[in-house]
mmCIF file of C-alpha atoms in Angstrom:
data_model
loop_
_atom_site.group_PDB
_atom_site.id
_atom_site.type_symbol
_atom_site.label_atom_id
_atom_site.label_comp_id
_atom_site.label_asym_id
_atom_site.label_seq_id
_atom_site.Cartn_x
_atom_site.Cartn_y
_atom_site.Cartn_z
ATOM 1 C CA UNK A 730 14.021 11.473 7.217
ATOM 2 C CA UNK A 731 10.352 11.192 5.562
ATOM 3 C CA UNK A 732 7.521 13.465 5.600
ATOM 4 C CA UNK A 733 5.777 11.128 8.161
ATOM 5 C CA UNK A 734 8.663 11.099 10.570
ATOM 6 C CA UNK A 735 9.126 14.828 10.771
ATOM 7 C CA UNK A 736 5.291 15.208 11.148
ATOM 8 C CA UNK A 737 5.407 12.863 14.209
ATOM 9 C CA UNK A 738 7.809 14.345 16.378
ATOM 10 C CA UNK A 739 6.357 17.789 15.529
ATOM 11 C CA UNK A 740 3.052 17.165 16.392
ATOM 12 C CA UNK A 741 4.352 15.289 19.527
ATOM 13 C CA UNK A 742 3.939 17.872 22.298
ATOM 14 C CA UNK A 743 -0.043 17.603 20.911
ATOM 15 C CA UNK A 744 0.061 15.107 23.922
ATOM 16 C CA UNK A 745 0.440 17.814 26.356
ATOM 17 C CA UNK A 746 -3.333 19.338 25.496
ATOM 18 C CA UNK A 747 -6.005 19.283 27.991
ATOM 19 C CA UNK A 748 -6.795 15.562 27.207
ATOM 20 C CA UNK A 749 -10.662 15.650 27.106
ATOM 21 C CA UNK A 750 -10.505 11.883 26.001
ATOM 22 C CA UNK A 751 -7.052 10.459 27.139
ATOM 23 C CA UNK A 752 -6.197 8.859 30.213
ATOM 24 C CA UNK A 753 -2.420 9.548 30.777
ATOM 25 C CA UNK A 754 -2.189 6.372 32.593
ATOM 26 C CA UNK A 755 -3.341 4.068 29.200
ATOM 27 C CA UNK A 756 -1.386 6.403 27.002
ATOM 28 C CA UNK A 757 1.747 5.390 29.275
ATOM 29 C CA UNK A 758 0.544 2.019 29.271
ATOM 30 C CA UNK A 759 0.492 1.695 25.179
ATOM 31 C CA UNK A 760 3.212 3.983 24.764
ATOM 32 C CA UNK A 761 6.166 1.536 26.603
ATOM 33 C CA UNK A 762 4.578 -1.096 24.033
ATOM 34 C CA UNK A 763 6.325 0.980 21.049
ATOM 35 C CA UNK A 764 9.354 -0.802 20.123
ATOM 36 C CA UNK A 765 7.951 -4.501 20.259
ATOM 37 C CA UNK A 766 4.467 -2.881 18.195
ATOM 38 C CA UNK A 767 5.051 -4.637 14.908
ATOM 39 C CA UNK A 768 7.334 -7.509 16.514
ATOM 40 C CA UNK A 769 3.808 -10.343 15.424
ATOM 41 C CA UNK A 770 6.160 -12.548 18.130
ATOM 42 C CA UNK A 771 5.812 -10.102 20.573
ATOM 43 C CA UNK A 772 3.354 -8.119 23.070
ATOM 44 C CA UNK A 773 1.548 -6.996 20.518
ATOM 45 C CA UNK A 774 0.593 -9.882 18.401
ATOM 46 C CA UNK A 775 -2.577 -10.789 19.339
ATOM 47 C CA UNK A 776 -3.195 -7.500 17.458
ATOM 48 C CA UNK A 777 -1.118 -8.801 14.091
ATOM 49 C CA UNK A 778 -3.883 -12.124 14.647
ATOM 50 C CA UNK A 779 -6.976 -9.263 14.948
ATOM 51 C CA UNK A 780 -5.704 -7.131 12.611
ATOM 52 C CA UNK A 781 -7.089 -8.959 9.090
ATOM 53 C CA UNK A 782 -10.314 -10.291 10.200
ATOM 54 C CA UNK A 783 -10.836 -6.212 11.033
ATOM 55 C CA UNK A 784 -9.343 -5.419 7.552
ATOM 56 C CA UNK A 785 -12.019 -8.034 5.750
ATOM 57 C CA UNK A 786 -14.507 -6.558 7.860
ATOM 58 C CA UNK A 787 -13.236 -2.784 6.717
ATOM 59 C CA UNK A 788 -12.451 -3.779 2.913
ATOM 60 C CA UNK A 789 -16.206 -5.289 2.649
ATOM 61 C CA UNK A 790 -17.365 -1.978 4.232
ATOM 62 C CA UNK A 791 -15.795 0.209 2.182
ATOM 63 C CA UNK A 792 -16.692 -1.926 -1.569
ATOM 64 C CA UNK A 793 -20.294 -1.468 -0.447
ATOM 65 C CA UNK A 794 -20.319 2.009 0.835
ATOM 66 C CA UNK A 795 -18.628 3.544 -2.141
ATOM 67 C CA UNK A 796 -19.825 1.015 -4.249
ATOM 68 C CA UNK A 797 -16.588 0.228 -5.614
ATOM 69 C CA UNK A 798 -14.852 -2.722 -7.553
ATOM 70 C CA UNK A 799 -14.629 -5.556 -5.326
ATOM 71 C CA UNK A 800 -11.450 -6.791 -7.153
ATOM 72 C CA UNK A 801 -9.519 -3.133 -7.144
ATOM 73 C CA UNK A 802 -6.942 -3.427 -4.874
ATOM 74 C CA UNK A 803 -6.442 0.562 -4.264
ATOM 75 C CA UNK A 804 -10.236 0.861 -3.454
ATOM 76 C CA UNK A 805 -9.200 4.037 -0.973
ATOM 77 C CA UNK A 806 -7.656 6.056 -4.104
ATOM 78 C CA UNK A 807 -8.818 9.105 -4.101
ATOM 79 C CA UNK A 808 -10.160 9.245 -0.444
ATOM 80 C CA UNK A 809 -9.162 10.654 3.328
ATOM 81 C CA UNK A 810 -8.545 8.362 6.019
ATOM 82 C CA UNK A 811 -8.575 9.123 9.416
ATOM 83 C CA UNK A 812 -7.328 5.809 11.834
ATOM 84 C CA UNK A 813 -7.698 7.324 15.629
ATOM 85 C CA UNK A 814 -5.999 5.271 18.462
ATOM 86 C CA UNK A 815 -3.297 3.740 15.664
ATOM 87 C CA UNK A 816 -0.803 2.782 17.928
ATOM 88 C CA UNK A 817 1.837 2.043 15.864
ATOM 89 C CA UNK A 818 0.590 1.969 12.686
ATOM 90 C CA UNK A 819 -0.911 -1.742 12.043
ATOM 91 C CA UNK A 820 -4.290 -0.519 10.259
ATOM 92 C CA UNK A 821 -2.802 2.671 8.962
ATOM 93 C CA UNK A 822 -0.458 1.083 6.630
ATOM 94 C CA UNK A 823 -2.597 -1.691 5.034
ATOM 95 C CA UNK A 824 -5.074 1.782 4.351
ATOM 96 C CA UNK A 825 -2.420 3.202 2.788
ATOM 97 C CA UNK A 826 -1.813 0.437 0.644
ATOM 98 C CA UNK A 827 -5.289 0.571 -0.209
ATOM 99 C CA UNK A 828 -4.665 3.923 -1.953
ATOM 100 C CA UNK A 829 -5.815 6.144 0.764
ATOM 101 C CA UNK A 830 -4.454 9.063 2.436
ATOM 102 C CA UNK A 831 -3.966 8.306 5.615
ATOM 103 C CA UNK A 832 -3.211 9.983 9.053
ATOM 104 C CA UNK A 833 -2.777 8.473 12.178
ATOM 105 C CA UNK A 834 -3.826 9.893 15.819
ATOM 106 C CA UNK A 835 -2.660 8.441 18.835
ATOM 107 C CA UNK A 836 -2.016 9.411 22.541
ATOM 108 C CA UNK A 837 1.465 8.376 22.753
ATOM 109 C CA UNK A 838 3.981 10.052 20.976
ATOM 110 C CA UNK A 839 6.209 6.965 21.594
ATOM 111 C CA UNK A 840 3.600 5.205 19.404
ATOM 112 C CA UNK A 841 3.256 7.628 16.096
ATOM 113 C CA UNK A 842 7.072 8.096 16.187
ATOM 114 C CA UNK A 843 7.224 4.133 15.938
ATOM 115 C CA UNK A 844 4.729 4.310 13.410
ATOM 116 C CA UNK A 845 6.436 6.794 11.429
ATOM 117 C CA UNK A 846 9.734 5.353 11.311
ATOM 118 C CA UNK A 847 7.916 1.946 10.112
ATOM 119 C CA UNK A 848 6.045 3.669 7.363
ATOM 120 C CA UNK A 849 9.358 5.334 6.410
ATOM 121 C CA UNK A 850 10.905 1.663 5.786
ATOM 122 C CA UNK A 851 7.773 0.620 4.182
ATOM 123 C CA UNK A 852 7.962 3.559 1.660
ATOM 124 C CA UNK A 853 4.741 4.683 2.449
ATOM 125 C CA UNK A 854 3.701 8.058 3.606
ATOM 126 C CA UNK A 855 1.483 8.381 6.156
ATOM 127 C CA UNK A 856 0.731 11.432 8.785
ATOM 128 C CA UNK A 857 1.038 10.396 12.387
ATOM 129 C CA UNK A 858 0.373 13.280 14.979
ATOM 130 C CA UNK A 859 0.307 12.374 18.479
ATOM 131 C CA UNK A 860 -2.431 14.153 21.085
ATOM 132 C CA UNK A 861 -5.903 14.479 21.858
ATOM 133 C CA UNK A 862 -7.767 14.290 18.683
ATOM 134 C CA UNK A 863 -10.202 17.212 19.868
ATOM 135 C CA UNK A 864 -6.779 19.248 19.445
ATOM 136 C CA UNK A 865 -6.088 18.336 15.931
ATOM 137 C CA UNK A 866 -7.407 20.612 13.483
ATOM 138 C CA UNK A 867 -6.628 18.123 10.477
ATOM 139 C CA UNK A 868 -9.975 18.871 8.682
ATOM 140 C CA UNK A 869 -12.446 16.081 7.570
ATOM 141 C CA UNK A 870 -11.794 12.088 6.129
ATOM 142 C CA UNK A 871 -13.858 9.962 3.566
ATOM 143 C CA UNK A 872 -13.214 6.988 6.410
ATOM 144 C CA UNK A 873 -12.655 7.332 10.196
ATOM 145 C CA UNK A 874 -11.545 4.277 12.560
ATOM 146 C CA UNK A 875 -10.807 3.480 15.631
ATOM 147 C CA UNK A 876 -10.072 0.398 16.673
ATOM 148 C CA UNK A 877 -10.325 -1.271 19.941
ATOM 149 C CA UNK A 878 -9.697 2.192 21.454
ATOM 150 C CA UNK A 879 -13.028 3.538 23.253
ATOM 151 C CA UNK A 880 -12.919 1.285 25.806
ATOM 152 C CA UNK A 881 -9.545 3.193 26.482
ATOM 153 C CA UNK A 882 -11.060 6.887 26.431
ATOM 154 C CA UNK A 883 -11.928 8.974 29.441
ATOM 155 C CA UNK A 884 -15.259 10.026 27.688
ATOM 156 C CA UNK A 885 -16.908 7.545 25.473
ATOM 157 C CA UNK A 886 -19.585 10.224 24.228
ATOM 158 C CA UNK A 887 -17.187 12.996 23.973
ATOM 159 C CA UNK A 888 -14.496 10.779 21.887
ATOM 160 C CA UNK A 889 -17.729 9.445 19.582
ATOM 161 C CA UNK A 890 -18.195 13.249 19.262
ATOM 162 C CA UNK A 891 -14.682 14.321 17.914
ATOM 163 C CA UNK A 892 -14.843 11.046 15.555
ATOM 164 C CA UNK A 893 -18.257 12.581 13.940
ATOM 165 C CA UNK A 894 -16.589 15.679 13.708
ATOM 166 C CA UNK A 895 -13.720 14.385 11.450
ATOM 167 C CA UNK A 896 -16.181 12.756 9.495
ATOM 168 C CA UNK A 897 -16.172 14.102 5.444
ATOM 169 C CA UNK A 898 -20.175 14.569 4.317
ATOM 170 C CA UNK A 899 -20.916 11.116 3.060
ATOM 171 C CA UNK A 900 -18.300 9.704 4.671
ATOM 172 C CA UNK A 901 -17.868 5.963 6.851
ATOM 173 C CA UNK A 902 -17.050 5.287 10.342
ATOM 174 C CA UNK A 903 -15.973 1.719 11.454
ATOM 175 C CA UNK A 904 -15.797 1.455 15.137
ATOM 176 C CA UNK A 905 -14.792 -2.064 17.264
ATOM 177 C CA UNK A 906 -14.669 -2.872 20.665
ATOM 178 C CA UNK A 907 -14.668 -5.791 23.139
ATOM 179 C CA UNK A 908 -18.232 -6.524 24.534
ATOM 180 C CA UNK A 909 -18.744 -6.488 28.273
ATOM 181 C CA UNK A 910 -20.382 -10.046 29.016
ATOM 182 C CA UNK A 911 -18.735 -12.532 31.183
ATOM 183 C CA UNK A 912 -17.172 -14.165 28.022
ATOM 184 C CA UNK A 913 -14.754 -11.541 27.330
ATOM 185 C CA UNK A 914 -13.996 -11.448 31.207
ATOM 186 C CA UNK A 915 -12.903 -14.354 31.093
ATOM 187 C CA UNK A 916 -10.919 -14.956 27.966
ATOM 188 C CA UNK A 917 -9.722 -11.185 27.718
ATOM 189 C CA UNK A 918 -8.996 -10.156 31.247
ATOM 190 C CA UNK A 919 -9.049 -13.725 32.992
ATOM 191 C CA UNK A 920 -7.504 -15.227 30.311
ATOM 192 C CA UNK A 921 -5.609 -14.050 27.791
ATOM 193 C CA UNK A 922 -3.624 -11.701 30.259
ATOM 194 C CA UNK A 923 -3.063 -14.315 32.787
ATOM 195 C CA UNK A 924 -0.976 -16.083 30.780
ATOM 196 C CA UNK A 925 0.302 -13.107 28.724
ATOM 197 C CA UNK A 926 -1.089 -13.628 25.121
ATOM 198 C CA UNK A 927 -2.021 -9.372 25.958
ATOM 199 C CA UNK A 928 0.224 -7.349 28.075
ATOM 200 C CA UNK A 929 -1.166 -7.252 31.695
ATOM 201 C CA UNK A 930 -3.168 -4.154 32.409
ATOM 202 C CA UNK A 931 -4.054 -3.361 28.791
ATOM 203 C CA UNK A 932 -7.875 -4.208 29.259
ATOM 204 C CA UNK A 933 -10.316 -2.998 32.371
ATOM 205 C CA UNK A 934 -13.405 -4.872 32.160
ATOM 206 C CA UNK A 935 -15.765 -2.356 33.573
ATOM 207 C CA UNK A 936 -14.584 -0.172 30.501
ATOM 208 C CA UNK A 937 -16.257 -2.754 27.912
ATOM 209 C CA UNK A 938 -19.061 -1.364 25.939
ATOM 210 C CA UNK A 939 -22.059 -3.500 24.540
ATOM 211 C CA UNK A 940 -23.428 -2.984 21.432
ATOM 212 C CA UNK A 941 -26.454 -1.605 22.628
ATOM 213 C CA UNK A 942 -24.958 0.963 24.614
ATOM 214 C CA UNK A 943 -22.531 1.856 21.645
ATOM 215 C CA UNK A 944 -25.707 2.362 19.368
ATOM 216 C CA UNK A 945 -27.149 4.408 21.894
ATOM 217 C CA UNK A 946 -23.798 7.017 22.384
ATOM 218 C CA UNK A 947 -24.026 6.888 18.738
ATOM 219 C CA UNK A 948 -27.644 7.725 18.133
ATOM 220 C CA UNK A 949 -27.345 9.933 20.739
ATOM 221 C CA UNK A 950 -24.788 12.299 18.715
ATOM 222 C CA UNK A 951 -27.261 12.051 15.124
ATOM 223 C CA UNK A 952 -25.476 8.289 13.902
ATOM 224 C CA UNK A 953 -26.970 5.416 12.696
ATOM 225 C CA UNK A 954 -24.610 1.983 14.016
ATOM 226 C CA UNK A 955 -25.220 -0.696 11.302
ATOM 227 C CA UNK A 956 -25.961 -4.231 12.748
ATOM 228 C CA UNK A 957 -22.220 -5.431 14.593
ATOM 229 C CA UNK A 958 -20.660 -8.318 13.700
ATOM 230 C CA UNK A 959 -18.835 -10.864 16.045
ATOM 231 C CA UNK A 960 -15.182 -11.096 16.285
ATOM 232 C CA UNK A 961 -14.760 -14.558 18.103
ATOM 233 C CA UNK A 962 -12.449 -16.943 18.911
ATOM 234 C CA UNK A 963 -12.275 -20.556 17.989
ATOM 235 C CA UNK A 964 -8.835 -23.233 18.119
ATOM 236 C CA UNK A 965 -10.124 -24.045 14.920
ATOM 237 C CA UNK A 966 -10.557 -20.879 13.182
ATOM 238 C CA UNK A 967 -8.422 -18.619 15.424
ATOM 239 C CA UNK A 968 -10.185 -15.168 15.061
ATOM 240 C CA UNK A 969 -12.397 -14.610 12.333
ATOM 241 C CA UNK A 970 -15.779 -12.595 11.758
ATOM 242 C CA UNK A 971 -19.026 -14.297 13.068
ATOM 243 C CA UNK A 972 -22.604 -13.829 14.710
ATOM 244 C CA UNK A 973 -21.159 -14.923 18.256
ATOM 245 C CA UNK A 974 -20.792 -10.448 19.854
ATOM 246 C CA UNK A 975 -20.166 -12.038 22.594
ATOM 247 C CA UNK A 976 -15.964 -11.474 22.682
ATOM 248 C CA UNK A 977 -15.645 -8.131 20.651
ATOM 249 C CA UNK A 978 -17.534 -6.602 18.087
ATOM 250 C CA UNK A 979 -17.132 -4.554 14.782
ATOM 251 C CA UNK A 980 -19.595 -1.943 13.343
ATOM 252 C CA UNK A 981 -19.988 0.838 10.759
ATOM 253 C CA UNK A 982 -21.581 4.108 11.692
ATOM 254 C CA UNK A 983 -22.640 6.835 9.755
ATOM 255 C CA UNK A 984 -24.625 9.857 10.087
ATOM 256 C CA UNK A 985 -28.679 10.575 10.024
#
């Protein structure tokens, strides 16, 4: 048993903290989704489509926040990585592979003991803890993400506020989120879950956050949210990064 698997079910009763953040009912929601997480067939892989248009998005973030070489492919080595809301794992281990040292933070144990039995086969090794990530003293990360995950918390500000926190002096946020407009009603909640491309339930409209408002939380808390750019949606493209916000949106934040 790895280093990452033993981490996960020890940290696992983290879930049981006061839960400033998590809504039991969308941890139980993402938490039955375990097994079938990295199954890109299954209910989960409309997140294996998202998941490398937000890796370009992150990899171009990172090359011009550190400055690095764009053609390194371990442009992470060295640094801290902090991926909050990881489910099981999708983002984290590409971030490994990058030459970071990752950990993982998610509200269902079900999900980080998933995660750590697929980093285990991937010989990678990767910290997943499981719990509110106010509870987590895990100290402070070059790069913190989270990734279509505030729309799920109880307490956008207060969440935002526990993400600064983790934040290493000089360090990079990346933050992305469906926008609430009547697009991503439509094709999200309307759409997409009607006909079960996403697992009925997973999104609540009302929850969506436009970029504006995201700015202000974040400016609100002493960070700066760089301009967002579009995720969208075209049968010709599939999803890829573009001006159109009007679907879901990704951003970098960092502070004052």
């Amino acid at each position: 048993m790895s280093d990452a698997t033993v981490t996960a079910k020890t940290n696992s009763t983290a879930a049981q903290t006061s839960g400033a953040t998590i809504r039991p009912d969308e941890a139980a929601h993402f938490g039955a989704l375990a097994a079938d997480w990295w199954d890109p067939k299954g209910s989960s892989a409309m997140l294996h489509k998202l998941n490398p248009v937000r890796l370009a998005y992150v990899r171009e973030a990172i090359d011009m926040h550190w400055g690095g070489d764009i053609r390194s492919v371990k442009p992470l080595a060295g640094k801290t990585v902090l991926d909050v809301g990881c489910g099981a794992g999708l983002l984290c281990e590409p971030l490994a592979r990058m030459g970071g040292a990752v950990t993982g933070v998610d509200a269902a144990p079900e999900n980080t003991a998933s995660a750590a039995l697929h980093a285990d086969g991937s010989g990678l090794d990767i910290r997943y803890i499981a719990g509110e990530i106010g509870a987590q003293n895990i100290g402070a990360f070059d790069l913190v993400t989270s990734m279509e995950v505030i729309e799920h918390v109880a307490d956008k500000l207060a969440f935002l506020k526990e993400l600064k926190a983790r934040l290493a002096p000089g360090g990079l946020m990346v933050l992305s989120t469906p926008n609430r407009t009547a697009a991503s009603r439509l094709l999200l909640v309307e759409g997409a879950e009607a006909i079960g491309m996403i697992p009925k339930g997973t999104h609540h409209w009302d929850d969506f956050i436009t970029p504006d408002e995201l700015g202000d939380l974040l400016a609100s808390i002493g960070m700066v949210m760089s301009e967002p750019t579009g995720i969208a949606f075209s049968l010709s493209k599939g999803l890829h990064l573009s001006g159109d916000l009007a679907l879901n949106y990704i951003a970098t934040a960092r502070p004052e």
